[in-house]
Coordinates of C-alpha atoms in Angstrom, one line a residue:
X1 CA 0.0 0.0 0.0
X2 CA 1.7 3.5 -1.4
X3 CA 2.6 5.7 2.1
X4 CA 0.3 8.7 3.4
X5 CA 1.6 12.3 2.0
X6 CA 3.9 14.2 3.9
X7 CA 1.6 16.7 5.1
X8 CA -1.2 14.1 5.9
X9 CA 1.9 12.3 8.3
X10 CA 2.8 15.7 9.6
X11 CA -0.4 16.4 11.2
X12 CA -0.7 12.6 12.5
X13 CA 2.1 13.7 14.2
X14 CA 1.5 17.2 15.1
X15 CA -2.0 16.0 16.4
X16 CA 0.1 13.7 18.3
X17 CA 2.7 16.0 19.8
X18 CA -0.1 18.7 20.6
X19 CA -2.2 15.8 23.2
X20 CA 1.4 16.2 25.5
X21 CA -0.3 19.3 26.6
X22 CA -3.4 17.2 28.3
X23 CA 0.2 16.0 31.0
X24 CA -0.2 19.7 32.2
X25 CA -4.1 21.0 31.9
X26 CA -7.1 19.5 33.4
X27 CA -9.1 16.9 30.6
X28 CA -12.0 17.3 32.6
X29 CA -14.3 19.2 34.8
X30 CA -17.3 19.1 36.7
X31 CA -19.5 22.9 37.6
X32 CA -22.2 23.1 40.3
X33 CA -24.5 25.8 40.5
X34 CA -27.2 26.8 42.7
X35 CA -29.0 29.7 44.2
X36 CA -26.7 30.1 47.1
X37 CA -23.6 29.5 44.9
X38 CA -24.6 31.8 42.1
X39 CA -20.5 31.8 41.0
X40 CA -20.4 28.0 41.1
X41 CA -18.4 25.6 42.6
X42 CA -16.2 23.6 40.0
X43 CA -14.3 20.2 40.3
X44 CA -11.6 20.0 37.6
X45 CA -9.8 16.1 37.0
X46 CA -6.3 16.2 35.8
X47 CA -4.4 12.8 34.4
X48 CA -2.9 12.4 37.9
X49 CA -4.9 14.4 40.0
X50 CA -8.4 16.6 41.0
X51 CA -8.3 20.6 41.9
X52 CA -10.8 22.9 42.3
X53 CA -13.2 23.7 45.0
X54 CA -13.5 20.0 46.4
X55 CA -13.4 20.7 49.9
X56 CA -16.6 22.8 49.6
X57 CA -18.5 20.0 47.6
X58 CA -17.6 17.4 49.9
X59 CA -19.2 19.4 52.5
X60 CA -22.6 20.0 50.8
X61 CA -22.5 16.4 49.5
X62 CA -22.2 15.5 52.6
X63 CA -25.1 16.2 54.2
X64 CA -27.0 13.7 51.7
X65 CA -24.7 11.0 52.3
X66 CA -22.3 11.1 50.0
X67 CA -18.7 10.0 49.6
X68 CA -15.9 12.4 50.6
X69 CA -13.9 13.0 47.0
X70 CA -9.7 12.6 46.7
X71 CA -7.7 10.9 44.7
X72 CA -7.8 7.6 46.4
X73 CA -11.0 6.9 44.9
X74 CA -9.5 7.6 41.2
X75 CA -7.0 4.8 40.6
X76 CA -7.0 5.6 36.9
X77 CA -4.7 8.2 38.4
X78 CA -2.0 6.0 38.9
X79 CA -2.1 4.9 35.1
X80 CA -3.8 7.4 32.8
X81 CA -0.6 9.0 31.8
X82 CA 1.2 6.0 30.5
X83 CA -2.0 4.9 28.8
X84 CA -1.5 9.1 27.7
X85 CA 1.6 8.1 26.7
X86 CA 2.0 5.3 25.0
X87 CA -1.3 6.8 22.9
X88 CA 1.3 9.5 21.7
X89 CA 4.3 7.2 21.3
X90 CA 1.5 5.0 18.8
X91 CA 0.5 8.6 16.9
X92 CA 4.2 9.4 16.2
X93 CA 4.9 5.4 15.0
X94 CA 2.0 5.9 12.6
X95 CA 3.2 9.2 11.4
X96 CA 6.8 7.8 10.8
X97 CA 5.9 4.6 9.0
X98 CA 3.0 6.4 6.9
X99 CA 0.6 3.1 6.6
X100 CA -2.8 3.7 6.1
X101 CA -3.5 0.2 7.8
X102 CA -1.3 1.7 10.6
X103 CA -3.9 4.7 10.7
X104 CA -7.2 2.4 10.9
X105 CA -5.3 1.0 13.7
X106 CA -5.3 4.1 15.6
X107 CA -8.4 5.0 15.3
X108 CA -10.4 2.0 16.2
X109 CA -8.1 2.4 19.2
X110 CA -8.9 5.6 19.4
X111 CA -12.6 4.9 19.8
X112 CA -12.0 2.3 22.0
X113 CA -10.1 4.4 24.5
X114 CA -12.8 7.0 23.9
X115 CA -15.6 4.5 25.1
X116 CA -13.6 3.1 27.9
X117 CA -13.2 6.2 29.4
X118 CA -16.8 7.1 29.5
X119 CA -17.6 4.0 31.1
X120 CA -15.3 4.4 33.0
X121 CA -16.2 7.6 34.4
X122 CA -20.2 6.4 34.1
X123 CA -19.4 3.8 36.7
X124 CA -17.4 6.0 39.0
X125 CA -20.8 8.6 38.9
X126 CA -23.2 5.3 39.8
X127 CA -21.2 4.2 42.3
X128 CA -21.0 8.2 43.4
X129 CA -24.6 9.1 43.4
X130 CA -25.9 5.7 44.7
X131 CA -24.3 4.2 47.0
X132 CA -24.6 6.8 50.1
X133 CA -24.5 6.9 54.0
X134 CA -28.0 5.8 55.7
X135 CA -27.3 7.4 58.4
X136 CA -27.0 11.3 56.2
X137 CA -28.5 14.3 57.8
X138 CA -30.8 14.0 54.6
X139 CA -32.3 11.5 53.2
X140 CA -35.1 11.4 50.1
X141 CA -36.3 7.7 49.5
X142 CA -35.6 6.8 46.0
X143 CA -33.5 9.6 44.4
X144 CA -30.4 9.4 43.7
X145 CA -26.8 12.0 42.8
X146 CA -25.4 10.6 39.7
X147 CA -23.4 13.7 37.9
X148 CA -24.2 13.8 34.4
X149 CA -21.2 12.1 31.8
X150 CA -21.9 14.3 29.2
X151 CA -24.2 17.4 29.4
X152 CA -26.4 19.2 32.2
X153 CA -28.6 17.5 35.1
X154 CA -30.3 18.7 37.7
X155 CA -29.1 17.4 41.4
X156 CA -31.9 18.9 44.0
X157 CA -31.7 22.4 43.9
X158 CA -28.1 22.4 42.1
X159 CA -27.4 22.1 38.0
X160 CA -24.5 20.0 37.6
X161 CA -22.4 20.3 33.9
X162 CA -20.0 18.1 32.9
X163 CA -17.5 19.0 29.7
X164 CA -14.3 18.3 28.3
X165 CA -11.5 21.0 29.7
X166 CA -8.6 22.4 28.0
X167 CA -6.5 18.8 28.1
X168 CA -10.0 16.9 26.8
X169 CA -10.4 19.5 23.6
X170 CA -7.3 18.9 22.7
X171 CA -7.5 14.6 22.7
X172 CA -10.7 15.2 20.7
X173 CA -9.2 17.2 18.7
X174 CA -6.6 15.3 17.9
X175 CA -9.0 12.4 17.3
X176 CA -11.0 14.2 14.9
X177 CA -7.8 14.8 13.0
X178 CA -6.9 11.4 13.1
X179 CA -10.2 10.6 11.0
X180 CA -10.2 13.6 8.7
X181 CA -6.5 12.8 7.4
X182 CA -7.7 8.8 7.2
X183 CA -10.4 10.0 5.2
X184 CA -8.3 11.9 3.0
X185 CA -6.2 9.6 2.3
X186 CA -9.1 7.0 1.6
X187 CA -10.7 9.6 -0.8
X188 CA -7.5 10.3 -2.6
X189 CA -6.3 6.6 -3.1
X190 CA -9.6 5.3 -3.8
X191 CA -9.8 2.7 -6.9
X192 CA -12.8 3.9 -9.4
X193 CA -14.7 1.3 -8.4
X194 CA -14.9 2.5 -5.1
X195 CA -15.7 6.5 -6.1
X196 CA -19.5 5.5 -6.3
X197 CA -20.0 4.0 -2.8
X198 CA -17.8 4.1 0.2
X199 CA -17.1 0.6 2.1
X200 CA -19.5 0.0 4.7
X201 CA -17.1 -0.1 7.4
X202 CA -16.0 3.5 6.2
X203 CA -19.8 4.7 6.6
X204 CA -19.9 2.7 10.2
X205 CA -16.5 5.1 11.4
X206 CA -17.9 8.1 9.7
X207 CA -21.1 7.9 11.6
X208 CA -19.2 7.3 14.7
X209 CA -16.8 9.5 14.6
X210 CA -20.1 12.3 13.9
X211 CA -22.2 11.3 16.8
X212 CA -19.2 10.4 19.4
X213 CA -17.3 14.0 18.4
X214 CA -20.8 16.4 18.1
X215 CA -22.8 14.7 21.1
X216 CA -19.4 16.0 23.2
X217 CA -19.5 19.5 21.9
X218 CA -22.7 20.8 21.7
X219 CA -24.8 22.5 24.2
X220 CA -28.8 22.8 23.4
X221 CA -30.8 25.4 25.1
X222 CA -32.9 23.9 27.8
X223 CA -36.8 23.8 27.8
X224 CA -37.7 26.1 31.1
X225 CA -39.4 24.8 34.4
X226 CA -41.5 27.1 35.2
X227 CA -41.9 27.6 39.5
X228 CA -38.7 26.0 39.6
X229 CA -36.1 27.3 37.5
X230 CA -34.6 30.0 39.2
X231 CA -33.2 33.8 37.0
X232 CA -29.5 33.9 37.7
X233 CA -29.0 37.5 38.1
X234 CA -32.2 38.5 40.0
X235 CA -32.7 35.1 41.9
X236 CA -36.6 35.5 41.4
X237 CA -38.7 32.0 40.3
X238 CA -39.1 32.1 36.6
X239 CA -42.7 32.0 35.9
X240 CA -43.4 33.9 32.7
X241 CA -43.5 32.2 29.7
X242 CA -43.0 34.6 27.2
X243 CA -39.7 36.4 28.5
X244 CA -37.1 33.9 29.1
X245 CA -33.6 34.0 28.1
X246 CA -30.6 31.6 28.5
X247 CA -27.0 32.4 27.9
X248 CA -24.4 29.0 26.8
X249 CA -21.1 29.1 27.2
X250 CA -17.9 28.0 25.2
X251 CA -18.0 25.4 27.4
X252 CA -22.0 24.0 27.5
X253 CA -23.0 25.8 30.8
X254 CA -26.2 26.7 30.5
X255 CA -27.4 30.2 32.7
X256 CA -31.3 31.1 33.0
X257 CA -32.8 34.3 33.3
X258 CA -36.5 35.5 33.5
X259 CA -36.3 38.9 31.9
X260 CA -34.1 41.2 29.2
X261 CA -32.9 43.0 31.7
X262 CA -31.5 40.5 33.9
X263 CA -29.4 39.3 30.9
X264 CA -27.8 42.6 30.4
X265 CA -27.2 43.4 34.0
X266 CA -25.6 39.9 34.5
X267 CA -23.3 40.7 31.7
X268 CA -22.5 44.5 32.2
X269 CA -21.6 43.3 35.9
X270 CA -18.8 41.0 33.7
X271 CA -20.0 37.9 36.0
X272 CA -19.8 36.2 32.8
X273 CA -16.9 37.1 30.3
X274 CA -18.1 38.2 27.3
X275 CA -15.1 35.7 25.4
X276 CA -17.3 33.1 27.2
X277 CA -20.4 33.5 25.6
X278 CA -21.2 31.0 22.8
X279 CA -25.0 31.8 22.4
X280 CA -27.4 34.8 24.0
X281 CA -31.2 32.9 23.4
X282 CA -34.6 34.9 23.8
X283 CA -37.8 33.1 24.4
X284 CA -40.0 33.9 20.9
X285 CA -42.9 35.8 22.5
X286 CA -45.3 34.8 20.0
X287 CA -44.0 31.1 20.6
X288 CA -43.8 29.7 24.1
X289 CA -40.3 27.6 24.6
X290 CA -39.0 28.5 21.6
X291 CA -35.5 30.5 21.2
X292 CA -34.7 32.7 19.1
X293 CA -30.7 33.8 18.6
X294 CA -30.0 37.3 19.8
X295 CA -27.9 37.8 17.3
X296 CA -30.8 38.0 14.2
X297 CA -33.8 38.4 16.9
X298 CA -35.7 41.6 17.1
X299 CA -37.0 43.2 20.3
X300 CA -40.1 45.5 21.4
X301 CA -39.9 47.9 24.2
X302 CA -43.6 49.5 25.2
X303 CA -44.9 50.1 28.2
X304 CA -47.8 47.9 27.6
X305 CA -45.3 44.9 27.4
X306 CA -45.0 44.1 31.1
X307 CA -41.8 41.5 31.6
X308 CA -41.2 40.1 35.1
X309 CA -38.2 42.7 36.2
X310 CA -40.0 45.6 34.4
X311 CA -37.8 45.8 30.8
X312 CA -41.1 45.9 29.2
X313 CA -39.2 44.2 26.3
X314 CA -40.2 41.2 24.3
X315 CA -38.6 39.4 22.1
X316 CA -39.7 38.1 18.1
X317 CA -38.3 35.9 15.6
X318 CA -38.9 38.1 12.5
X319 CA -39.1 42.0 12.0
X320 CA -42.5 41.8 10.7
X321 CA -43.8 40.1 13.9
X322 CA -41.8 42.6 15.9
X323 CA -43.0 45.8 14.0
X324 CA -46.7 44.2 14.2
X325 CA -46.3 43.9 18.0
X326 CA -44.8 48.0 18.3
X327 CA -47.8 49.2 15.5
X328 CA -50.3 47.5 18.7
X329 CA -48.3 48.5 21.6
X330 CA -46.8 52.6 21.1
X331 CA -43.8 50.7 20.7
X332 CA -39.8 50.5 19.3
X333 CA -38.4 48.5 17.5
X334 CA -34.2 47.5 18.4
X335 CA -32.1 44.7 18.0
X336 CA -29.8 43.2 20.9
X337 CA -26.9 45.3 20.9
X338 CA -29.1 48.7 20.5
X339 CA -31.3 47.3 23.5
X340 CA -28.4 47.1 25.6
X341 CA -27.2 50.4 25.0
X342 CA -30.5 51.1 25.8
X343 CA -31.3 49.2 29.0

């Protein structure tokens, strides 16, 4: 089999090199929030170690009986970086030799690793959230604390994320470079009886390699729970269902608000970076629990609008709906960054 292209072999290796960084940044991290820790607690898990604000959340997780967190419970800790490294060492080999073959090899290893570790770490949250103290100061029959792997969930009164950190963007990455220059290579050495339909087990790692890499990386606003969702900026129940708004971050955190102006007064007091934001979201107000982008939605301000925290602002997917909505109410039409000029 004729070798992979220099460049294709470069980045192999460069995507190889690069995952050295994940020896020296967290790969993972766990954030709590809740009404009483509005700035959130977070729990970040190195290769070899955990950081963050651990002694605080093994005192609130106390209380309902469970375990005190430290490394002793990790033992991966004790072999995560040679598994790290000899990952590397098997990049670099496939980059030097150039083999295609060599390549596949990686990445079903790749995916193999990927779907260890998630068990891995889904076992250590069961074990976690179920198995608690009888004799806690708290006790609910039947519900358990199992953080989410992947995503958002809702522990109690706290909303518990889970993501990738700097060290686990960079393995994925990596990984999805590991597929794309496969697939290149595939595409560009194909025979022409091949150009018409692509192997099955081709298809098979394509759609893996989609739903593994985009289920990690993308956050979805979240439907409100109305009398139990709580505004982050005001601390007021969210009740009205015509004037939400969420903010997502880079990282998938997900923060709710009940009115315009809490939004803007969240950000302007930089409690949020504005780097940070991945996605400002408006509830339509002609459409209850559906978002509209900030970014193309259109907002009316009237006095005859009346929003929880007193904006008097709503917001609508289309400028015709908007200007319909100001013609009815005495009102003006803006969109986001005007209104916050304005607010």
């Amino acid at each position: 089999m004729k070798k992979m292209s220099i460049t294709s072999r470069l980045l192999i290796a460069l995507a190889s090199l690069s995952m050295t960084i994940a020896f020296f940044v967290p790969v993972w991290f766990i954030f709590l929030i809740a009404p009483q820790y509005p700035e959130g607690l977070e729990m970040n898990i190195w290769l070899t170690k955990i950081s963050g604000q651990v002694d605080i959340i093994n005192g609130l997780n106390h209380y309902i009986g469970m375990k005190h967190i430290n490394a002793d419970m990790f033992p991966e800790f004790g072999y995560m970086k040679y598994i790290l490294a000899g990952f590397i060492a098997f990049g670099l080999i496939v980059a030097l030799i150039g083999k295609r073959k060599l390549l596949l090899s990686l990445l079903i290893l790749t995916l193999i690793m990927a779907g260890a570790a998630l068990y891995d770490f889904y076992q250590w949250g069961y074990d976690y959230g179920h198995n608690l103290d009888p004799q806690a100061a708290i006790k609910v029959p039947g519900l358990t604390y199992q953080p989410p792997v992947v995503g958002h969930k809702t522990l109690l009164n706290f909303d518990a994320y889970s993501y990738p950190d700097t060290g686990g963007w960079i393995i994925l990455v990596a990984g999805a470079i590991f597929f794309g220059v496969y697939f290149f290579e595939w595409y560009k050495n194909r025979k022409p009886a091949q150009q018409k339909q692509p192997h099955a087990s081709t298809k098979v790692a394509a759609a893996a390699l989609v739903v593994f890499f985009f289920s990690s990386c993308n956050a979805k606003p979240e439907t409100f729970a109305y009398g139990k969702d709580v505004c982050e900026d005001c601390k007021m129940t969210i009740m009205e269902p015509r004037f939400g708004a969420e903010i997502i971050t880079a990282k998938g955190r997900i923060f709710k608000f009940d009115d315009v102006h809490c939004v803007d007064n969240y950000i302007q007091k930089e409690k949020i970076k504005q780097n940070d934001i991945k996605q400002t979201l408006f509830i339509d107000y002609n459409k209850e629990n559906n978002f509209v982008d900030g970014a193309t939605a259109f907002f009316v301000t009237s006095p005859q609008i009346k929003s929880p925290m007193n904006s008097n602002t709503a917001a609508f997917n289309t400028r015709d709906e908007a200007e319909k909505k100001a013609a009815e109410t005495g009102g003006k039409v803006s969109d986001w960054k005007t209104l916050q000029q304005a607010l």
